[in-house]
Tab-separated table of C-alpha atoms in Angstrom:
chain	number	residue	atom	x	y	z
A	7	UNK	CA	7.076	-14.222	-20.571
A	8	UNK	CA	4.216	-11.837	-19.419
A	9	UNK	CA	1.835	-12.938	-21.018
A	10	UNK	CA	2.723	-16.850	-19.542
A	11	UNK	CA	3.184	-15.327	-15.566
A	12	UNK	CA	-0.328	-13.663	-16.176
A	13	UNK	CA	-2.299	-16.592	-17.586
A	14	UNK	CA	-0.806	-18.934	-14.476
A	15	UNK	CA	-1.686	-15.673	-11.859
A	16	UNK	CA	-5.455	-16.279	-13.541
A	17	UNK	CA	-5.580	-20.067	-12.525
A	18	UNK	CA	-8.129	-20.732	-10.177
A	19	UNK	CA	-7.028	-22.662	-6.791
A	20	UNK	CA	-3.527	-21.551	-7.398
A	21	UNK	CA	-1.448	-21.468	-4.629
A	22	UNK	CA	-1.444	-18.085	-2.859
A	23	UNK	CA	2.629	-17.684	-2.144
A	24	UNK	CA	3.173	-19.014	-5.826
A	25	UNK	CA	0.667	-16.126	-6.584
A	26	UNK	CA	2.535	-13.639	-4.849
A	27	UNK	CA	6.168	-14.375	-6.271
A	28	UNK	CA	3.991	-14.164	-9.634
A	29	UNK	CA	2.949	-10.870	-9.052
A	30	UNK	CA	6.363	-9.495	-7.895
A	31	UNK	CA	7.833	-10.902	-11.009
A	32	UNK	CA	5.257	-9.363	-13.396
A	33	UNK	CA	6.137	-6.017	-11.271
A	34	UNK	CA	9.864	-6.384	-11.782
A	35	UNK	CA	9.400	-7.085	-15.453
A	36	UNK	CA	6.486	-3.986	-15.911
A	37	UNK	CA	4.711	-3.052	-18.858
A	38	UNK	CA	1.428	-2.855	-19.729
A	39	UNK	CA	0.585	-6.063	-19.965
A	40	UNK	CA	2.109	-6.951	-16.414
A	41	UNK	CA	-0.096	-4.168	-15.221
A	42	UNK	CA	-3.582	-5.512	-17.225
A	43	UNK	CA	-2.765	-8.973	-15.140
A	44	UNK	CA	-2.186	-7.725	-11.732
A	45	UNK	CA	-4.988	-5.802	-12.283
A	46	UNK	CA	-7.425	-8.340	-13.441
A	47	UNK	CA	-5.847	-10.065	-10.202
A	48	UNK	CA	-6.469	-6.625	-7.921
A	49	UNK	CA	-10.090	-6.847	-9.421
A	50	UNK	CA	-11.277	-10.496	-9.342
A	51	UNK	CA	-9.279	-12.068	-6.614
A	52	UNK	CA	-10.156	-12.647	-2.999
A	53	UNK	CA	-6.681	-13.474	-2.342
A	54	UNK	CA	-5.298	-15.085	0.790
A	55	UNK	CA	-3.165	-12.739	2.445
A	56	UNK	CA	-0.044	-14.380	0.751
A	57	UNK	CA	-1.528	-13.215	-2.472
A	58	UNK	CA	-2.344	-9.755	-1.369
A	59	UNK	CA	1.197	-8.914	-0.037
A	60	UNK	CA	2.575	-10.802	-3.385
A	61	UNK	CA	0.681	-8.243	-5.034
A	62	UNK	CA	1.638	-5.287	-3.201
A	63	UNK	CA	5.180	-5.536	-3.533
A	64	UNK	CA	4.296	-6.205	-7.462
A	65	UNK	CA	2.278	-3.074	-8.057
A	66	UNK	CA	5.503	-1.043	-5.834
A	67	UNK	CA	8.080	-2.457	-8.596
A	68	UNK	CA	6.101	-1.692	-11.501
A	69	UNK	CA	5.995	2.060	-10.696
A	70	UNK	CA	3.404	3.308	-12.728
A	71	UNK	CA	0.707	5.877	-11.695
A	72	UNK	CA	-1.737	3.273	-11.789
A	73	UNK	CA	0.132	1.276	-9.770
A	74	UNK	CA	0.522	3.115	-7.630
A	75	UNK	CA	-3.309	4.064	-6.977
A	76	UNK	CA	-3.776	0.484	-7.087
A	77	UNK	CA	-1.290	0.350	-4.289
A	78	UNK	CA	-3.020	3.147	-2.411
A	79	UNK	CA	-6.592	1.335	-2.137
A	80	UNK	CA	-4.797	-1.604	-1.006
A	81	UNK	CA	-3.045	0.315	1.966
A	82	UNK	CA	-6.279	2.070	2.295
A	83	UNK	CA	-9.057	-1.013	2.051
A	84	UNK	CA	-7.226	-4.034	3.242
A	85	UNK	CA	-8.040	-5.785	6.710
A	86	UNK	CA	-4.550	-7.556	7.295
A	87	UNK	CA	-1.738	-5.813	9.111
A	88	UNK	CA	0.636	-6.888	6.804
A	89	UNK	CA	-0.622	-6.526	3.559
A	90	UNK	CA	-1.705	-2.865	4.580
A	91	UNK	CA	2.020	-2.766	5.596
A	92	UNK	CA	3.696	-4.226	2.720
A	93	UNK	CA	1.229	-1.724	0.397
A	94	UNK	CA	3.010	0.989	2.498
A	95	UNK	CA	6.665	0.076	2.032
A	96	UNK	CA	5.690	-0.487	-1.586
A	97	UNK	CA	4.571	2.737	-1.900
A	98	UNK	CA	8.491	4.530	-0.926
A	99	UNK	CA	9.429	2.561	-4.676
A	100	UNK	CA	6.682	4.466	-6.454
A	101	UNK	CA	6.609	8.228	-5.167
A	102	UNK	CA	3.175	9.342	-6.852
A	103	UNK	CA	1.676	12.570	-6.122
A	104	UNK	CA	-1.754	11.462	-6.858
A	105	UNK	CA	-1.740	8.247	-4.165
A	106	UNK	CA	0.139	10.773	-1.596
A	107	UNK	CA	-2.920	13.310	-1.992
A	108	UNK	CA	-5.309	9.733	-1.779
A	109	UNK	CA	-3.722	8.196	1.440
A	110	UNK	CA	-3.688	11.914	3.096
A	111	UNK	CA	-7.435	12.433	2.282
A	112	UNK	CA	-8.299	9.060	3.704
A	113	UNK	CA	-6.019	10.251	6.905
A	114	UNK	CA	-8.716	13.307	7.150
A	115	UNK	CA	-11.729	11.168	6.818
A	116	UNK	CA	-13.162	10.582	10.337
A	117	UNK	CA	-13.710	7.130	9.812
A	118	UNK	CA	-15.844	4.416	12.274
A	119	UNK	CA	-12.770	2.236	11.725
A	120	UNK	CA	-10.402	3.636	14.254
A	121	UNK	CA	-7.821	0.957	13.703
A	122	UNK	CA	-4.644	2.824	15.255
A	123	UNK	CA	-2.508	-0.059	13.414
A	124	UNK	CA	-4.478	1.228	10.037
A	125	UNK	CA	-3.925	5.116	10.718
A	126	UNK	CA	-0.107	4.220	11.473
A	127	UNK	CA	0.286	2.404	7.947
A	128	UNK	CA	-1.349	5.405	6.495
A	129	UNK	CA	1.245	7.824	8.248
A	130	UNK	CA	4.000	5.292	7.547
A	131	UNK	CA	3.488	5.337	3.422
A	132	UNK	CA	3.415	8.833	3.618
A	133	UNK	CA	6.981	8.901	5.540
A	134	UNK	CA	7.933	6.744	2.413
A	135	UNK	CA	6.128	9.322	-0.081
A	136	UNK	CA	7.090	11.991	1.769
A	137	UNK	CA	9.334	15.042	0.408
A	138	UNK	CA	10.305	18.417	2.346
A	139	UNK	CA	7.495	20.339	0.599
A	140	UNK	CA	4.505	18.013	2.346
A	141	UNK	CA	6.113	17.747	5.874
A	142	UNK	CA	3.551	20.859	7.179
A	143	UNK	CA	0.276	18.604	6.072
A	144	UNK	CA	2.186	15.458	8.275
A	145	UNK	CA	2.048	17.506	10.873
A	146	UNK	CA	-1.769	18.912	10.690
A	147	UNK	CA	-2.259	15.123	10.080
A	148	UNK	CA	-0.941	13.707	13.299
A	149	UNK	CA	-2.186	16.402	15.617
A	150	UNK	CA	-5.264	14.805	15.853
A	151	UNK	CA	-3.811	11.271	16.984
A	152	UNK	CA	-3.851	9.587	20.359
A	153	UNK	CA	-1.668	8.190	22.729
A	154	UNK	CA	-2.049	4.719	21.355
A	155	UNK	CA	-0.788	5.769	18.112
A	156	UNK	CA	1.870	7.852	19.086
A	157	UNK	CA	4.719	5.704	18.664
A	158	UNK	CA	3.812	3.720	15.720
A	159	UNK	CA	3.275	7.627	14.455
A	160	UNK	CA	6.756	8.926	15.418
A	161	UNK	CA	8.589	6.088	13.985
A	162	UNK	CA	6.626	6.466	10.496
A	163	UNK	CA	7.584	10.190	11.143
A	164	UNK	CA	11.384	9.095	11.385
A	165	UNK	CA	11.348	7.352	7.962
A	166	UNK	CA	10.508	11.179	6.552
């Protein structure tokens, strides 16, 4: 069945919600093999936004470390609100230590892109991540942030 859900995810023109549920059911079924397609899928696709947050949500239920990096660039790189958001909430299903310690160093980064919205979704995975040993960097995180992201910041901060 993996194999057949990652040979129709690799049709061109297909639709990008039917892409999406694809990706969330090669996720829920994992394996290797699930992984190699929503890779190939992470790599080649331009997806529509549909796609993207399909794929998210995928990558979150397969729970592997590379997954879960996967998941991190996505939360990290992606221009849409949502997707950036569903790559988040994926990210509470699949508690890596290695995409923790890569969302937190893109936190640090002074970056030209200051996107409150995008800082927010990188506070809010790491509220998902998060475990009592980290909470001290969360806080040398945030100290730096504005008024404008102060609320999307404390909420993330709740989730914790």
């Amino acid at each position: 069945a993996v194999v057949q859900l990652g040979d129709t995810l690799a049709v061109a023109g297909i639709n990008p919600d039917f892409a999406g549920y694809l990706c969330m059911a090669l996720g829920r079924l994992g394996g290797d093999k699930a992984l190699a397609s929503m890779k190939k899928f992470y790599d080649t696709s331009s997806a529509q936004v549909d796609a993207r947050r399909g794929l998210a949500f995928g990558l979150g239920l397969h729970g592997s470390k590379e997954s879960a990096a996967m998941l991190a660039r996505l939360l990290i790189d992606d221009h849409d609100y949502s997707v950036r958001r569903s790559a988040a909430e994926a990210l509470r299903l699949n508690r890596d230590a290695a995409a923790f310690n890569q969302v937190a160093a893109a936190l640090r980064q002074k970056s030209t892109d200051n996107n409150p919205h995008r800082r927010a979704h990188l506070v809010l995975s790491l509220g998902y991540m998060g475990d009592p040993y980290v909470g001290d960097r969360l806080a040398e995180m945030i100290e730096f942030a504005d008024f404008r992201q102060e609320f999307p910041l404390l909420r993330a901060l709740s989730t914790y």
